[in-house]
Coordinates of C-alpha atoms and ligand atoms in Angstrom, one line a residue:
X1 CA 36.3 -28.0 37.5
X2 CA 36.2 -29.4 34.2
X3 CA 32.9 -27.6 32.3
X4 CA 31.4 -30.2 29.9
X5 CA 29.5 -28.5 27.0
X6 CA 26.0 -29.4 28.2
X7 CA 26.5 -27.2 31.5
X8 CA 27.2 -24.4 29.0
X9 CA 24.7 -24.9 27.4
X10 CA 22.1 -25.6 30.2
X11 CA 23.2 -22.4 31.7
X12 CA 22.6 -20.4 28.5
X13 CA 19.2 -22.0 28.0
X14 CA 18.6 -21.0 32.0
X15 CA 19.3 -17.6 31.3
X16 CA 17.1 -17.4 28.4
X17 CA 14.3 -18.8 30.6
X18 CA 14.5 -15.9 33.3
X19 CA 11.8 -13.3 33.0
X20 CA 13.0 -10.1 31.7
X21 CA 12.6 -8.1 34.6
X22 CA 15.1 -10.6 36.2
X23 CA 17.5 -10.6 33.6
X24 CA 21.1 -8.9 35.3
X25 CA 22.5 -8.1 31.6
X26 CA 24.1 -5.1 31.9
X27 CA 23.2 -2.6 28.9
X28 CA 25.9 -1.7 26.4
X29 CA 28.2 1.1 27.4
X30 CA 28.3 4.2 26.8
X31 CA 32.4 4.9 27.4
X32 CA 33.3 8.7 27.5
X33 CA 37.1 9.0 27.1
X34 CA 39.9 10.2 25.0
X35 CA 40.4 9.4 21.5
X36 CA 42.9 10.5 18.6
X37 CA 41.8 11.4 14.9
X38 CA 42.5 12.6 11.7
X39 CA 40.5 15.6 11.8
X40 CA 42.0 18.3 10.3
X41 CA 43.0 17.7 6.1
X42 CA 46.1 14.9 5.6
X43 CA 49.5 16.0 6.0
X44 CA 48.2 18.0 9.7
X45 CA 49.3 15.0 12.5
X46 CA 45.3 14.0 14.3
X47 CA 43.9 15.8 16.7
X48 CA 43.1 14.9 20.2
X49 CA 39.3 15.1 21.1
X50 CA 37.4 13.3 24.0
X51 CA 35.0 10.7 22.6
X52 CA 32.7 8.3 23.5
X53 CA 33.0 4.4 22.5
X54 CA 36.6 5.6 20.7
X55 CA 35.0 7.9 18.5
X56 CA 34.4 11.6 18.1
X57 CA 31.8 12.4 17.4
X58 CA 30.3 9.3 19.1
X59 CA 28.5 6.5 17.2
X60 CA 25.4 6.8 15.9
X61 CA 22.2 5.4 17.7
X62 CA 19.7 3.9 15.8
X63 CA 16.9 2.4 17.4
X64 CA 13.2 1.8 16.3
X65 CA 10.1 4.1 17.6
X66 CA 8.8 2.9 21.0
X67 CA 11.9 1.1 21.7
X68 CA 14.1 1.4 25.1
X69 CA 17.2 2.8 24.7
X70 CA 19.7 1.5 27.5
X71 CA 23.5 2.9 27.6
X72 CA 25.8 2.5 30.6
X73 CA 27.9 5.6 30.9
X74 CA 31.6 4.7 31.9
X75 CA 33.4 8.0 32.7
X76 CA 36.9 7.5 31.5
X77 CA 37.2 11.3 31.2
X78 CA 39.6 14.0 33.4
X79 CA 36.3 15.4 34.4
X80 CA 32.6 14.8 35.5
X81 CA 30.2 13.8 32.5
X82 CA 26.6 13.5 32.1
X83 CA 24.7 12.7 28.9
X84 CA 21.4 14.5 27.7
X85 CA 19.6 13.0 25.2
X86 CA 18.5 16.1 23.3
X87 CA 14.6 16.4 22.2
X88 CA 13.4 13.2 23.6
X89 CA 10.7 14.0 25.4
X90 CA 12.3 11.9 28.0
X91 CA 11.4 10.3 31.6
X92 CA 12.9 13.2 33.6
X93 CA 15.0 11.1 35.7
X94 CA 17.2 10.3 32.7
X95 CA 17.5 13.8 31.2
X96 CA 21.4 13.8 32.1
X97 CA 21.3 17.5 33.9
X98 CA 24.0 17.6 36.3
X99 CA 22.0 19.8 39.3
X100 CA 18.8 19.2 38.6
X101 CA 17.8 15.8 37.2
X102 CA 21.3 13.6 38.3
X103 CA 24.4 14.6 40.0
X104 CA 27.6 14.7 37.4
X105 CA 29.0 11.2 36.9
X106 CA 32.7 11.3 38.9
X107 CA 35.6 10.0 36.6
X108 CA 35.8 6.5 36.7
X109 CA 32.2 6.6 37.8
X110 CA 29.0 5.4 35.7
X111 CA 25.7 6.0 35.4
X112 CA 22.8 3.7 33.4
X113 CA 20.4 5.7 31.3
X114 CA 17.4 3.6 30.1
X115 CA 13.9 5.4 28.5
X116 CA 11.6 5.2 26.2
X117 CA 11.8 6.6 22.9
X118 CA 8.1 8.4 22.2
X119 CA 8.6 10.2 19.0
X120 CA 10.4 8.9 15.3
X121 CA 12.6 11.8 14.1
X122 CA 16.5 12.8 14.3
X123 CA 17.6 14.0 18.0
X124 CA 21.1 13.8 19.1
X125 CA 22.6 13.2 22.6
X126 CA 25.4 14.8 24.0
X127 CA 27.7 15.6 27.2
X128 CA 26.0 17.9 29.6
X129 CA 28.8 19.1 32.3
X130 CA 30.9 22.0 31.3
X131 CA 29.1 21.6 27.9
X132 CA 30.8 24.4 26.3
X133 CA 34.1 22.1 26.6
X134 CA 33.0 18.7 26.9
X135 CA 30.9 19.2 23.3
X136 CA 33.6 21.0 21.8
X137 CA 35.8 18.2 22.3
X138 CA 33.8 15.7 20.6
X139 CA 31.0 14.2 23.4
X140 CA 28.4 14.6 20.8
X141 CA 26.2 11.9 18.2
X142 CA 23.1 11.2 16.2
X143 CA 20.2 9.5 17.9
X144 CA 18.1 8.0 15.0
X145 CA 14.5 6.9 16.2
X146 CA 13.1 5.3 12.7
X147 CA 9.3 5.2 12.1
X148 CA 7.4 2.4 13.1
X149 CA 5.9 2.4 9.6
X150 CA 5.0 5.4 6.5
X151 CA 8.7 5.8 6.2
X152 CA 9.4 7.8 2.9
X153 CA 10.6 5.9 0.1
X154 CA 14.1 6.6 -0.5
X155 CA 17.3 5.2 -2.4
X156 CA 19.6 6.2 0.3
X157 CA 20.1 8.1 4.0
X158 CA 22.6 9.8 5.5
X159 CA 23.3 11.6 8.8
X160 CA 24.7 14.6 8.3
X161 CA 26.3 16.4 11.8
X162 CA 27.5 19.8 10.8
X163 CA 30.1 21.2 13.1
X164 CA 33.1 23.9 13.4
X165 CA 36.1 23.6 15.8
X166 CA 38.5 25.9 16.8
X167 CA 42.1 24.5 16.1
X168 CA 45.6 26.1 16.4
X169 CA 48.0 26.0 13.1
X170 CA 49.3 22.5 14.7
X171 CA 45.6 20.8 14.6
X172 CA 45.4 21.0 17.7
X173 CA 42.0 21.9 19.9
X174 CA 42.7 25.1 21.2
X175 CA 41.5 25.0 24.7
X176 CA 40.4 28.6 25.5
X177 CA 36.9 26.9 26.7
X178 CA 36.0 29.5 29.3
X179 CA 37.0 32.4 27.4
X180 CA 35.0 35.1 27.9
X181 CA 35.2 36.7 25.0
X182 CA 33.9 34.6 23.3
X183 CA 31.1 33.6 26.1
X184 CA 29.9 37.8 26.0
X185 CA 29.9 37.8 22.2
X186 CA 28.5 35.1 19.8
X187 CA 30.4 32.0 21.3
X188 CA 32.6 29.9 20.3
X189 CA 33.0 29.8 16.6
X190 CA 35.1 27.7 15.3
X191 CA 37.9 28.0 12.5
X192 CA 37.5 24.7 10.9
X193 CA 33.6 23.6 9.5
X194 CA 33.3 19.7 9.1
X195 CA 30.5 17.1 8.8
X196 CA 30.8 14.1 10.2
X197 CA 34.3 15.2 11.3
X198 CA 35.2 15.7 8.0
X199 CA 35.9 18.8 5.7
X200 CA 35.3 17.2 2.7
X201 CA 32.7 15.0 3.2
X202 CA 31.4 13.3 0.0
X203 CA 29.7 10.6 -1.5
X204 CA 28.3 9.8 -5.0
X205 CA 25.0 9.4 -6.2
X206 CA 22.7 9.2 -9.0
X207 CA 20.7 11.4 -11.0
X208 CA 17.4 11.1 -9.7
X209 CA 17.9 9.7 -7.1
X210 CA 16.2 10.7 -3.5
X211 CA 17.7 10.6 -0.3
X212 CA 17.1 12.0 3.4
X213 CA 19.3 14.2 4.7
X214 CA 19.3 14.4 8.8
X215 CA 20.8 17.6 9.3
X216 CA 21.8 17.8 13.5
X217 CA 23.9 21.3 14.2
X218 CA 26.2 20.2 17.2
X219 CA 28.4 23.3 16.6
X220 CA 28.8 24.9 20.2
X221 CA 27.7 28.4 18.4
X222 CA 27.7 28.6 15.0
X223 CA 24.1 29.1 13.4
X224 CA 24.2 27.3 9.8
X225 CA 23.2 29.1 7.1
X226 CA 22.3 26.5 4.4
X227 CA 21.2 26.0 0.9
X228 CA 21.2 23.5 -2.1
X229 CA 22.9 23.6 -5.5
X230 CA 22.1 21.0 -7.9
X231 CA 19.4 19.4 -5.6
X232 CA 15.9 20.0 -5.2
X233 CA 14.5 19.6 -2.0
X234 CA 11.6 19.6 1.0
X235 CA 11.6 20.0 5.1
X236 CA 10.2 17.2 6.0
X237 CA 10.7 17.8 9.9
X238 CA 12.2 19.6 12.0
X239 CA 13.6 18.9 15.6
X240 CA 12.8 15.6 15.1
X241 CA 9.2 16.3 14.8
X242 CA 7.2 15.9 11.1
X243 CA 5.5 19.0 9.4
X244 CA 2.1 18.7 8.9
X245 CA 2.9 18.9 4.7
X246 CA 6.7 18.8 3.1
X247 CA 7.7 22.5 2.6
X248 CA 10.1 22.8 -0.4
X249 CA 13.9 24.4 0.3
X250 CA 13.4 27.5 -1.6
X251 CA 16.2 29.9 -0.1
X252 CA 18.0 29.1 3.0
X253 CA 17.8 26.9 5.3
X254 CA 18.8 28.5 9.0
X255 CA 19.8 26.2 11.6
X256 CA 20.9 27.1 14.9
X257 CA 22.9 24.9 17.0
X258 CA 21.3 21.6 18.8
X259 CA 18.6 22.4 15.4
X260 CA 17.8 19.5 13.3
X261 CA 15.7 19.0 9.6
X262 CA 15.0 16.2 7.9
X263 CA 15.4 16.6 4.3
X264 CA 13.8 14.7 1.3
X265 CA 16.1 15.9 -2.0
X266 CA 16.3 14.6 -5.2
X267 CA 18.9 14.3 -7.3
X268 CA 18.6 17.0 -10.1
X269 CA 22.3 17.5 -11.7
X270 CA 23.3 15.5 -14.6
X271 CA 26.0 12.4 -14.6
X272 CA 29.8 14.2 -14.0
X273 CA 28.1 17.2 -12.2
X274 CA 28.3 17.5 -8.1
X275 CA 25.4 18.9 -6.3
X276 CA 25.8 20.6 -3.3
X277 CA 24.6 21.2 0.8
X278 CA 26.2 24.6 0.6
X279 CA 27.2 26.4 4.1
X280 CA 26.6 30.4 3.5
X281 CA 29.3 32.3 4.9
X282 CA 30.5 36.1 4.7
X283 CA 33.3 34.8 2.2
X284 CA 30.4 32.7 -0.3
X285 CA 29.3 29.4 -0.6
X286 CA 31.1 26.8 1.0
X287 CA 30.6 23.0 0.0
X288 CA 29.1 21.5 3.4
X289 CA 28.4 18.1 2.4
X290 CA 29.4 17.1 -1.9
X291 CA 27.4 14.8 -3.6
X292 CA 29.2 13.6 -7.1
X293 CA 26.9 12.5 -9.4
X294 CA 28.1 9.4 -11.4
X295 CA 25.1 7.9 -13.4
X296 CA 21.4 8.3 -14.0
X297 CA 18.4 6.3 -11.5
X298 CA 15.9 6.8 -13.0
X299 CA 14.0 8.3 -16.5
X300 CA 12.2 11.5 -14.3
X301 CA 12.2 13.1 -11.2
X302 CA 9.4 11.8 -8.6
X303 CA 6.7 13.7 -7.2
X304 CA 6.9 15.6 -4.1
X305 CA 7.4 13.8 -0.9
X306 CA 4.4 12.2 1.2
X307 CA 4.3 13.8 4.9
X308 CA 5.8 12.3 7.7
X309 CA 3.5 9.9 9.9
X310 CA 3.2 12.4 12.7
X311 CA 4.2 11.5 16.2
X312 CA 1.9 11.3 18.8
X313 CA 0.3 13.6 21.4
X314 CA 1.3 16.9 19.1
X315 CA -2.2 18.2 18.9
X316 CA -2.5 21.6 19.2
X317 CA -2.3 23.8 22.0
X318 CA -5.4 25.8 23.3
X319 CA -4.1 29.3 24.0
X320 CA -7.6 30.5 25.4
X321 CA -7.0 31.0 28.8
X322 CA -3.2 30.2 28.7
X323 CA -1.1 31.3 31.5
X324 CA 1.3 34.1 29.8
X325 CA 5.3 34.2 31.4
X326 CA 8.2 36.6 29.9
X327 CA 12.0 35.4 29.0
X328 CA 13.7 38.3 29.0
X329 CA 17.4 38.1 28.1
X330 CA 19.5 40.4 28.5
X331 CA 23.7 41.1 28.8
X332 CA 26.0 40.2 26.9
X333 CA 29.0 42.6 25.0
X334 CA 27.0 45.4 23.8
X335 CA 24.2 44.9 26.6
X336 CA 22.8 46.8 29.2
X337 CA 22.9 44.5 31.9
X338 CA 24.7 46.6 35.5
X339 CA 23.8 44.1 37.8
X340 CA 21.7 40.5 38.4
X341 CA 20.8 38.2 40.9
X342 CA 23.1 35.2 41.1
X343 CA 22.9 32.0 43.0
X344 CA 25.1 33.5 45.3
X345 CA 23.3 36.4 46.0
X346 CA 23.1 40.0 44.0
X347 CA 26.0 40.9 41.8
X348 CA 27.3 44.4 40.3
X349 CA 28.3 43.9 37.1
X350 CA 32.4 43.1 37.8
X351 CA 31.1 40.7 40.3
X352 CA 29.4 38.9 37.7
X353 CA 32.1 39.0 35.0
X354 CA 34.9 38.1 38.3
X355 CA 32.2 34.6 38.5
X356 CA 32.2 34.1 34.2
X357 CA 28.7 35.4 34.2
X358 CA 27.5 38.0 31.5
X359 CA 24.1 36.8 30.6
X360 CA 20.7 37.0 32.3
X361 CA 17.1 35.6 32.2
X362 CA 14.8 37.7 34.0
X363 CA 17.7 39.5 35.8
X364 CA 18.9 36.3 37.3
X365 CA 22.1 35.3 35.9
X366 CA 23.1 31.4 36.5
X367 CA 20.6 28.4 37.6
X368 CA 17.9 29.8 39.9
X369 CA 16.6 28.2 42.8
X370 CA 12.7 28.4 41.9
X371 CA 11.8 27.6 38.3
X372 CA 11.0 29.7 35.9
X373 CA 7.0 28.3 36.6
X374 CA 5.3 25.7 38.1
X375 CA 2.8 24.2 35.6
X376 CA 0.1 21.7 36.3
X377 CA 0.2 18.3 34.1
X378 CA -1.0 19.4 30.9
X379 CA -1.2 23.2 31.7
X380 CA -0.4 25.1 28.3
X381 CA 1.9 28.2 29.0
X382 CA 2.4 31.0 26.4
X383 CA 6.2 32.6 27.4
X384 CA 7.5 35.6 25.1
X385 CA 11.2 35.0 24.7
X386 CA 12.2 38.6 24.4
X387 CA 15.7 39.4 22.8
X388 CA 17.6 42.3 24.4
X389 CA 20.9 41.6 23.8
X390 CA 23.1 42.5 20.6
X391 CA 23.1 39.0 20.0
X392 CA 20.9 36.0 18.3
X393 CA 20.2 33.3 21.2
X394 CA 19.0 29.2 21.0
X395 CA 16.8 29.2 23.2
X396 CA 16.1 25.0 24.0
X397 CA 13.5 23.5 26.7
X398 CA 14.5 20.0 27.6
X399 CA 11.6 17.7 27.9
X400 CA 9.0 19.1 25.7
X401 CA 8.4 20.8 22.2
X402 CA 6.4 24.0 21.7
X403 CA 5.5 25.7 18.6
X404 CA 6.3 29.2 17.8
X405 CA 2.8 31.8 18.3
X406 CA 2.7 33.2 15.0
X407 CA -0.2 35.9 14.3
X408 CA -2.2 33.7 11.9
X409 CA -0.8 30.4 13.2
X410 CA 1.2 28.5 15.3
X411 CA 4.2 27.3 13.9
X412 CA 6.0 23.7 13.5
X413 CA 6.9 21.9 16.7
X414 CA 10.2 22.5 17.5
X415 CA 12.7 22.2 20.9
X416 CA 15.2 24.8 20.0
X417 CA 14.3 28.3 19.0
X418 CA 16.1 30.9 17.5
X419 CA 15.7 34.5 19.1
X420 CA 17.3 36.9 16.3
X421 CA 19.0 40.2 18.8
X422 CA 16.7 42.8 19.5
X423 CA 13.4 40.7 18.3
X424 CA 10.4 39.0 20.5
X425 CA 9.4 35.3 19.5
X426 CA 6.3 33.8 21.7
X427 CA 6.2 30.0 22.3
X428 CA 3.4 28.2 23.4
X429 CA 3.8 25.0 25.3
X430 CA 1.4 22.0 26.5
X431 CA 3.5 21.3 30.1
X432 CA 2.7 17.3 29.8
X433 CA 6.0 15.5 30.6
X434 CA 6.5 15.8 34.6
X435 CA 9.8 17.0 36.1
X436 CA 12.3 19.4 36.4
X437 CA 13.2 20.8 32.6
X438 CA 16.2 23.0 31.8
X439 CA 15.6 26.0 29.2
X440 CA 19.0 27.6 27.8
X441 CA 20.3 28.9 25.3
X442 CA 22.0 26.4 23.6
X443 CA 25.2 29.0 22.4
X444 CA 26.8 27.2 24.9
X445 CA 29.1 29.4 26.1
X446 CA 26.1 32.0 26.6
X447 CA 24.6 29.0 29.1
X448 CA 27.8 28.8 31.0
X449 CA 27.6 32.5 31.1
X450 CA 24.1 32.6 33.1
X451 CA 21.4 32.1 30.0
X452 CA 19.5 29.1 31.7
X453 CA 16.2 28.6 33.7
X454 CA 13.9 25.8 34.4
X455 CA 10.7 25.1 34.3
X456 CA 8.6 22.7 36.9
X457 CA 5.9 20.1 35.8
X458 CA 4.1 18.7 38.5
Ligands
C2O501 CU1 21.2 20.0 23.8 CU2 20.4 21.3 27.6 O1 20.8 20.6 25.6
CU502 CU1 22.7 32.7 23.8

């Protein structure tokens, strides 16, 4: 059949004309697979990861507040795959938990995610099936939801994923995913620190100048310890969500992994001088993210950041009369944990560690059958996470933020909360968003381990 131009045409302008509920595009994908790169420093042959859309980590998502985000998920990996899209305060039916919200996406299968996006702020998505290796390989990116409007004035942006890997001397991944050392002790740390996949990432800038800094940990357990050299700088949010007023970087900066700030800095350092995101460790300062300055923007520094236009529906809780639950965790190397309920029924403590399990929540050790509470819509619920293990824990509730209950205040909105070993953090909630939620720890080796409940919204 010879096609004259005008039929193209006429059937472009047809398709145009459809109402958009009618409309059979398919959404852009979303393809989890394998993918080769130079990770580790030149002269060390790349380094395979699994990535999604050929990259590793993935590619950033940047869509404005109130949009739809819509990504077909095409499984090209060895293994089942889901995708959570971590601190939306999602539509439950696309919150990508294999077991709970969506059965695990087969290889070769696919799956469509499509939602709305609520809140502005920086939130990341990632693989959530066998998470401890699926995100350790590289199934991990930025989601950027941008303000509608009263974004900050800045001279540049840049999103900064901080990560570790564990690599042999060959730059390869080593694949010791389910070791349980590492599971009963802090996790898996890696041996090699990037951002962005890089170990020296840098840029230049000018003196003076101001830029954000999105700061996502997607490490699997490593808790950043951060601080600035040669930059002067304000939390502007964390977890996505905007503090009420900028609070200046004075020491460090902790963030735990799936944790997230926003940063306003300026540019302090004269022309020829690097300023720093420095990464704390035992051995000293390590340079996290370079920044070399090469000229001057401006006269004189700027006043201190505006806040944040806050996002909506984050009024306060009303902790009057609020139902009161306790987390209790507890196992681990070090722990006293003899025994626990298990979805398979009661387990001595070899039992457990024969099934990979050596953490519990409430003496239940794995995904429990009934939730950790049922809340009516818009319930508020108080739970003390109680620490008694040798070890700090991310705790993360899918679905909702909470604030911390401090004893003059309640703290910053947040979805991921770190519970230092041996201490008790209280968290107060307003149950609004209806579904099944997962709440782990987000160490995710501890999760594969048993750390994880859930939490009903009717
Ligand atoms: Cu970032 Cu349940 O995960
Ligand atoms: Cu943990």
């Amino acid at each position: 059949m010879k096609i004259t131009r005008r039929q193209l045409m006429g059937g472009a302008l047809g398709a145009v004309l459809l109402p958009a509920g009618v409309r059979a595009a398919a959404p852009a994908t979303l393809r989890a697979g394998p993918v080769e790169r130079q990770l580790a420093p030149g002269g060390y042959p790349p380094t395979a990861l699994w990535g999604y859309e050929g990259s590793a980590p993935g590619p950033e998502i940047r869509l404005p507040q109130n949009a739809r985000l819509e990504r077909r998920l095409v499984n090209g990996l060895p293994q089942a795959t889901s995708v959570h899209w971590h601190g939306i305060r999602i539509d439950n039916a696309m919150d990508g938990v294999p077991g709970l919200t969506q059965e695990a996406v087969a290889p070769g299968g696919q799956f469509d995610y499509a939602f709305r996006l609520p809140d502005a702020g920086t939130f990341w998505y990632h693989a959530h099936n066998r998470s401890t290796e699926q995100v350790a390989r590289g199934l991990h990116g930025a989601l950027i939801v941008e303000e509608a409007e009263g974004r900050p004035e800045i001279d540049a942006e840049e999103v900064l994923l901080l990560d570790d890997w564990r690599m042999t001397p060959e730059a390869a991944l080593s694949d010791d995913f389910d070791n349980l050392h590492d599971r009963s002790h802090a996790g898996r740390i890696g041996n090699y620190v990037t951002t962005n996949g890089r170990g020296d990432w840098s840029r230049t800038v000018r003196r003076h100048e101001r830029l954000r800094l999105r700061l996502v940990n997607v490490a699997n357990a490593r808790i950043f310890e951060l601080a600035l050299a040669g930059l002067e700088g304000w939390v502007v949010a964390l977890d996505g969500m905007p503090l009420d007023r900028p609070r200046p970087v004075q020491e460090t900066l902790v963030l735990a992994p799936a944790q997230r700030a926003d940063l306003i800095v300026d540019v302090t350092v004269a022309a020829g001088e690097t300023a720093y995101l420095v990464h704390l460790t035992r051995e000293g300062g390590m340079a996290q993210a370079a920044f070399e300055v090469t000229g001057q923007a401006a006269k004189a520094p700027r006043p201190a950041p505006h806040a944040l236009p806050p996002n909506p529906n984050t009024g306060l809780p009303e902790l009057t009369g609020a139902r009161r639950l306790d987390l209790r965790m507890e196992g681990g190397a070090m722990g006293r944990l003899s025994d626990a309920m298990t979805p398979q029924g009661p387990k001595s403590m070899q039992g457990l560690t024969q099934e990979g399990l050596v953490w519990a929540l409430n003496g239940f050790a794995g995904l429990p059958e009934a939730p950790l509470a049922e809340a009516a819509r818009g319930e508020t619920l108080r739970i003390a996470l109680v620490n008694d293990t040798a070890f700090p824990h991310g705790m993360h509730l899918h679905g909702h933020h909470f604030r911390e209950v401090l004893p003059d205040r309640l703290g910053p909105l947040r979805d991921t909360i770190l519970v230092e070993r041996g201490t008790r953090r209280e968290i107060a909630m307003v149950a609004d968003n209806p579904g099944d939620w997962l709440f782990h720890c987000h160490m995710l080796g501890h999760q594969a381990a048993g750390m994880k409940t859930w939490l009903r919204v009717a």
